[in-house]
Amino acid sequence: MASDKPVKNASGRYDNVDFRKAAGYKFPPIKCSYNRRDVLLFANAIGVQKDELHFLYELHPKFAAFPTFPINLAFKQTDQDVFDFIARNITGDVPGVPPFDPQRSVDGERGIEILRPLPVSSEGLDLEIQNKVIGVYDKGGAMIMETEGELADVKTNTVYVKLTSTAFGIGQGGYGGPKGPSKPVVSIPKRTPDAVHTYKTTPEVALLYRLCGDYNPMHADEEFGKRAGYKGSILQGLGTWNIAAHGILKELGDSDPARFKSYNARFKSVVYPGDELETKMWVIKSEGGYDHIVFETIVKGDGRVALSNGYALLKQKGSKL
């Protein structure tokens, strides 16, 4: 409705803003597709090793997509070529909410739950991502949008994964909107981790990862990164997120995609290409056929926390779930 649409005024701010109108809004479905090459590229981009050949070789008898592969499909959609990332990620139709400025917006938190194994290509499927707004909040001058969605084959109504996201629009709040709920904080045990995964990124890591669909210039252009307040171009937050997911499955799940159930983490600090990442993980309980894992990813050297509030579920080895 026209009455729900904020209008930009002479100051550059917006009138007719009411974040409360956003809850429940359903975005237009996003058509998406992918092929085996996309699956192979993704595995290479997140640091999968040769001893996990089932993610890296399409003729392997157990060839599989890495479980978090769908996280980039909303970016990639049906394209096999590069595209204008900034233009694609402007959200301007949410009732009561100004459009997010992609050049001043960052991922806050991401989560994924695997409902059934994803095929190694979308051939024969009619895949859509169906997202809706959980809430839009106003915190410290930032506009925060929480969404959840599903990746589904609309031909058969088969849902493959559930996706959750929190986006921060830096400097885009200040409209007196609701503060939103406080989320529980994951407590890190005061003991030695049950497993540690380290991964030394390369100067080219973000340039490789962007070929999975995250073509934001901030991950390739040094000057673009500096204009955003960083030292230069930065690693995609989802690049770090997926590197850590791989570490957890490799160290605690025998690199078996069938054991990967759910995964969630909050983005805490920027990572630069060339940084060495260390993910520490603790199994805090095993019940109902699942290992419950908390984790944290830091940048070795200065110790800044890259991912916090990390929580994952892996099926226990031998579980019939």
Coordinates of C-alpha atoms in Angstrom, one line a residue:
M1 CA 0.0 0.0 0.0
A2 CA 1.2 3.5 -0.8
S3 CA 0.5 4.7 2.7
D4 CA 3.0 2.1 4.1
K5 CA 5.9 3.4 1.9
P6 CA 8.5 5.7 3.6
V7 CA 9.3 8.8 1.6
K8 CA 12.8 10.4 1.5
N9 CA 12.9 14.0 2.6
A10 CA 15.3 16.8 1.9
S11 CA 17.6 15.9 4.8
G12 CA 18.1 12.4 3.3
R13 CA 16.1 10.8 6.0
Y14 CA 12.7 9.2 5.6
D15 CA 9.1 10.2 6.6
N16 CA 6.3 7.8 7.2
V17 CA 8.5 5.2 8.9
D18 CA 6.9 2.6 11.2
F19 CA 9.0 -0.5 11.7
R20 CA 6.0 -2.3 13.4
K21 CA 4.3 -2.6 10.0
A22 CA 7.1 -4.9 8.7
A23 CA 6.5 -8.1 10.8
G24 CA 5.0 -10.9 8.6
Y25 CA 5.8 -9.2 5.3
K26 CA 6.6 -11.9 2.7
F27 CA 9.2 -11.0 0.1
P28 CA 8.6 -12.0 -3.5
P29 CA 9.9 -15.6 -4.0
I30 CA 13.5 -15.8 -5.3
K31 CA 14.0 -18.3 -8.2
C32 CA 17.4 -20.0 -7.9
S33 CA 19.3 -22.8 -9.7
Y34 CA 22.8 -24.3 -9.6
N35 CA 24.9 -27.0 -11.2
R36 CA 27.6 -29.4 -10.1
R37 CA 30.3 -26.9 -11.0
D38 CA 28.7 -24.4 -8.5
V39 CA 28.8 -27.1 -5.8
L40 CA 32.5 -27.9 -6.5
L41 CA 33.5 -24.2 -6.6
F42 CA 31.8 -23.6 -3.2
A43 CA 33.7 -26.4 -1.6
N44 CA 37.0 -25.1 -2.9
A45 CA 36.2 -21.6 -1.8
I46 CA 35.6 -22.6 1.9
G47 CA 38.8 -24.6 2.3
V48 CA 37.6 -28.2 1.8
Q49 CA 40.6 -30.5 1.7
K50 CA 41.6 -33.3 -0.7
D51 CA 40.9 -35.9 1.9
E52 CA 37.2 -34.8 1.7
L53 CA 37.1 -35.7 -2.0
H54 CA 33.3 -36.4 -1.9
F55 CA 32.8 -32.6 -1.8
L56 CA 35.4 -31.9 -4.5
Y57 CA 35.0 -34.5 -7.2
E58 CA 31.8 -35.0 -9.1
L59 CA 32.6 -38.7 -10.0
H60 CA 33.1 -39.7 -6.3
P61 CA 30.6 -42.4 -5.4
K62 CA 29.5 -40.2 -2.4
F63 CA 29.6 -36.8 -4.2
A64 CA 27.6 -34.3 -2.2
A65 CA 27.0 -30.6 -1.8
F66 CA 28.5 -29.2 1.4
P67 CA 25.5 -28.6 3.6
T68 CA 25.8 -24.8 3.9
F69 CA 25.9 -24.4 0.1
P70 CA 22.4 -22.9 -0.1
I71 CA 23.3 -19.9 2.0
N72 CA 24.5 -18.0 -1.2
L73 CA 21.6 -18.9 -3.5
A74 CA 19.6 -15.8 -2.7
F75 CA 22.6 -13.8 -4.1
K76 CA 23.3 -16.0 -7.1
Q77 CA 19.6 -16.7 -8.0
T78 CA 19.6 -18.3 -11.5
D79 CA 22.7 -16.4 -12.8
Q80 CA 25.8 -18.2 -14.1
D81 CA 27.5 -14.8 -14.9
V82 CA 28.5 -12.0 -12.6
F83 CA 25.8 -9.4 -11.8
D84 CA 25.4 -6.0 -10.0
F85 CA 25.4 -7.1 -6.4
I86 CA 24.5 -3.6 -5.0
A87 CA 21.5 -3.2 -7.3
R88 CA 20.2 -6.7 -6.5
N89 CA 20.4 -6.2 -2.7
I90 CA 18.4 -3.0 -2.3
T91 CA 15.3 -3.8 -0.3
G92 CA 12.7 -1.1 -0.8
D93 CA 9.2 -2.7 -0.5
V94 CA 9.0 -3.7 3.1
P95 CA 6.0 -1.8 4.7
G96 CA 7.0 1.0 7.0
V97 CA 10.8 0.5 6.4
P98 CA 13.2 2.6 4.4
P99 CA 15.3 0.7 1.8
F100 CA 18.5 -0.8 3.2
D101 CA 21.6 0.9 1.8
P102 CA 23.7 -2.1 0.7
Q103 CA 26.9 0.0 0.9
R104 CA 26.2 0.7 4.6
S105 CA 24.7 -2.7 5.6
V106 CA 26.3 -5.8 7.0
D107 CA 25.3 -9.3 8.0
G108 CA 24.6 -9.5 11.7
E109 CA 23.8 -13.2 12.2
R110 CA 23.1 -16.2 9.9
G111 CA 21.6 -19.6 10.5
I112 CA 20.7 -22.7 8.5
E113 CA 18.8 -25.9 9.3
I114 CA 19.0 -28.9 7.0
L115 CA 15.7 -30.7 6.6
R116 CA 16.8 -33.0 3.8
P117 CA 19.9 -33.5 1.7
L118 CA 20.3 -31.0 -1.1
P119 CA 20.8 -32.6 -4.6
V120 CA 24.1 -31.9 -6.3
S121 CA 22.4 -29.9 -9.0
S122 CA 19.0 -28.3 -9.3
E123 CA 18.3 -30.0 -12.6
G124 CA 14.6 -31.0 -12.7
L125 CA 13.7 -28.9 -9.7
D126 CA 11.9 -25.5 -9.5
L127 CA 13.7 -24.0 -6.6
E128 CA 12.5 -20.9 -4.7
I129 CA 13.6 -19.1 -1.6
Q130 CA 10.6 -17.9 0.3
N131 CA 11.5 -15.3 2.9
K132 CA 9.4 -13.3 5.4
V133 CA 10.2 -10.6 7.9
I134 CA 10.2 -11.6 11.6
G135 CA 10.8 -8.0 12.8
V136 CA 12.5 -4.7 12.1
Y137 CA 14.2 -3.0 15.1
D138 CA 15.9 0.2 16.0
K139 CA 19.0 -0.1 18.0
G140 CA 21.8 2.5 18.6
G141 CA 21.1 4.3 15.3
A142 CA 21.1 1.0 13.3
M143 CA 18.2 -0.5 11.6
I144 CA 18.0 -4.3 12.2
M145 CA 15.9 -6.7 10.1
E146 CA 15.3 -10.3 11.1
T147 CA 14.1 -12.6 8.4
E148 CA 13.5 -16.4 8.0
G149 CA 13.0 -18.4 4.9
E150 CA 12.9 -21.8 3.2
L151 CA 14.5 -23.2 0.1
A152 CA 11.8 -25.3 -1.5
D153 CA 11.0 -27.1 -4.8
V154 CA 7.7 -25.7 -5.7
K155 CA 6.9 -28.6 -8.0
T156 CA 6.7 -31.0 -5.1
N157 CA 6.5 -28.7 -2.1
T158 CA 9.7 -30.3 -0.8
V159 CA 11.5 -28.0 1.7
Y160 CA 15.3 -28.6 1.8
V161 CA 16.6 -26.0 4.3
K162 CA 15.4 -23.3 6.6
L163 CA 17.4 -20.1 6.6
T164 CA 17.6 -17.2 9.2
S165 CA 19.2 -13.9 8.8
T166 CA 19.8 -10.7 10.8
A167 CA 20.9 -7.6 8.8
F168 CA 22.3 -4.3 10.2
G169 CA 21.7 -1.1 8.4
I170 CA 24.5 1.1 9.9
G171 CA 23.3 4.6 10.6
Q172 CA 19.9 3.8 9.2
G173 CA 17.9 3.7 12.4
G174 CA 17.0 6.4 14.8
Y175 CA 13.2 6.4 14.0
G176 CA 12.0 5.5 17.5
G177 CA 11.1 2.0 16.4
P178 CA 10.9 -1.1 18.7
K179 CA 14.2 -2.2 20.3
G180 CA 13.4 -5.9 19.6
P181 CA 14.0 -8.9 21.8
S182 CA 17.2 -9.8 23.5
K183 CA 18.8 -12.9 22.1
P184 CA 20.3 -15.5 24.5
V185 CA 24.1 -15.4 24.6
V186 CA 26.0 -18.7 24.0
S187 CA 28.3 -19.4 26.9
I188 CA 31.8 -20.7 26.1
P189 CA 32.9 -23.4 28.5
K190 CA 35.9 -22.6 30.7
R191 CA 37.8 -25.7 29.6
T192 CA 40.0 -26.9 26.8
P193 CA 38.1 -27.1 23.5
D194 CA 37.1 -30.6 22.2
A195 CA 38.5 -29.7 18.8
V196 CA 40.2 -26.8 17.1
H197 CA 40.3 -26.0 13.4
T198 CA 42.7 -23.5 11.9
Y199 CA 42.6 -22.1 8.4
K200 CA 45.1 -19.7 6.9
T201 CA 43.3 -17.6 4.3
T202 CA 45.1 -16.3 1.3
P203 CA 45.1 -12.7 -0.2
E204 CA 42.9 -14.2 -2.9
V205 CA 40.3 -16.0 -0.7
A206 CA 37.6 -13.3 -1.1
L207 CA 38.1 -13.2 -4.8
L208 CA 37.5 -16.9 -5.0
Y209 CA 34.6 -16.9 -2.6
R210 CA 32.8 -14.1 -4.5
L211 CA 32.4 -16.4 -7.5
C212 CA 29.8 -18.3 -5.3
G213 CA 27.5 -15.3 -5.8
D214 CA 28.7 -12.7 -3.2
Y215 CA 29.9 -10.1 -5.7
N216 CA 29.9 -7.1 -3.3
P217 CA 32.8 -4.8 -4.5
M218 CA 33.9 -4.5 -0.9
H219 CA 35.5 -7.9 -1.2
A220 CA 37.6 -7.1 -4.2
D221 CA 38.2 -3.3 -4.4
E222 CA 40.6 -1.9 -1.9
E223 CA 39.3 1.7 -2.2
F224 CA 35.7 0.6 -1.8
G225 CA 36.6 -1.1 1.4
K226 CA 38.4 2.0 2.7
R227 CA 35.4 4.2 1.9
A228 CA 33.4 1.8 4.2
G229 CA 35.9 2.5 7.0
Y230 CA 38.1 -0.7 6.7
K231 CA 41.8 -1.0 5.9
G232 CA 40.9 -2.3 2.5
S233 CA 38.9 -5.1 0.9
I234 CA 37.5 -7.6 3.4
L235 CA 36.6 -11.3 3.5
Q236 CA 32.9 -11.9 3.1
G237 CA 31.3 -12.5 6.5
L238 CA 29.7 -15.6 5.0
G239 CA 33.1 -16.7 3.8
T240 CA 34.3 -16.8 7.4
W241 CA 31.0 -18.4 8.5
N242 CA 31.3 -21.2 5.9
I243 CA 35.0 -21.8 6.7
A244 CA 34.0 -22.3 10.3
A245 CA 31.1 -24.6 9.3
H246 CA 33.5 -26.7 7.3
G247 CA 35.9 -26.9 10.3
I248 CA 33.2 -28.1 12.6
L249 CA 32.0 -30.9 10.2
K250 CA 35.6 -31.9 9.5
E251 CA 36.8 -32.0 13.1
L252 CA 33.7 -33.3 14.8
G253 CA 31.5 -34.8 12.1
D254 CA 33.9 -36.9 10.0
S255 CA 33.2 -34.7 7.1
D256 CA 29.9 -36.5 6.7
P257 CA 27.2 -34.2 5.2
A258 CA 24.4 -36.4 6.5
R259 CA 25.5 -35.5 10.1
F260 CA 25.1 -31.8 9.6
K261 CA 21.8 -30.6 11.1
S262 CA 21.9 -26.9 12.0
Y263 CA 24.4 -24.1 12.3
N264 CA 24.2 -20.5 13.5
A265 CA 26.7 -17.8 14.3
R266 CA 26.9 -14.0 14.9
F267 CA 29.3 -11.8 12.9
K268 CA 31.6 -10.0 15.4
S269 CA 34.7 -8.5 13.7
V270 CA 35.9 -8.0 10.2
V271 CA 38.3 -10.5 8.7
Y272 CA 40.9 -9.5 6.0
P273 CA 42.2 -11.8 3.3
G274 CA 45.4 -13.4 4.6
D275 CA 44.2 -13.6 8.2
E276 CA 44.5 -17.0 9.9
L277 CA 41.2 -18.2 11.4
E278 CA 41.0 -20.5 14.4
T279 CA 37.6 -22.1 15.4
K280 CA 37.4 -23.6 18.8
M281 CA 34.5 -25.9 19.5
W282 CA 33.1 -27.6 22.5
V283 CA 30.5 -30.5 22.7
I284 CA 28.3 -29.3 25.6
K285 CA 25.8 -32.2 25.5
S286 CA 24.7 -35.2 23.5
E287 CA 21.0 -36.0 23.5
G288 CA 18.2 -37.0 21.2
G289 CA 20.7 -38.4 18.7
Y290 CA 22.6 -35.0 18.4
D291 CA 25.8 -33.5 19.6
H292 CA 25.2 -29.9 20.7
I293 CA 28.3 -27.8 19.9
V294 CA 29.2 -24.3 20.8
F295 CA 32.0 -22.5 19.0
E296 CA 33.9 -19.3 18.5
T297 CA 36.1 -18.2 15.6
I298 CA 39.0 -15.8 16.2
V299 CA 41.7 -14.3 14.1
K300 CA 45.1 -15.7 15.2
G301 CA 47.6 -12.9 15.9
D302 CA 45.5 -10.2 17.5
G303 CA 42.8 -12.6 18.9
R304 CA 39.8 -10.5 17.7
V305 CA 36.6 -12.5 17.6
A306 CA 35.3 -13.0 14.1
L307 CA 32.3 -15.2 14.9
S308 CA 30.5 -15.4 18.2
N309 CA 27.4 -17.0 19.6
G310 CA 28.1 -20.1 17.5
Y311 CA 25.9 -23.1 18.0
A312 CA 25.7 -26.2 15.8
L313 CA 23.9 -29.6 15.9
L314 CA 25.6 -32.7 14.4
K315 CA 23.9 -36.1 14.3
Q316 CA 25.7 -38.5 16.5
K317 CA 27.8 -41.1 14.7
G318 CA 25.6 -44.0 13.9
S319 CA 22.3 -42.2 14.7
K320 CA 19.3 -43.3 12.7
L321 CA 17.7 -39.9 12.7

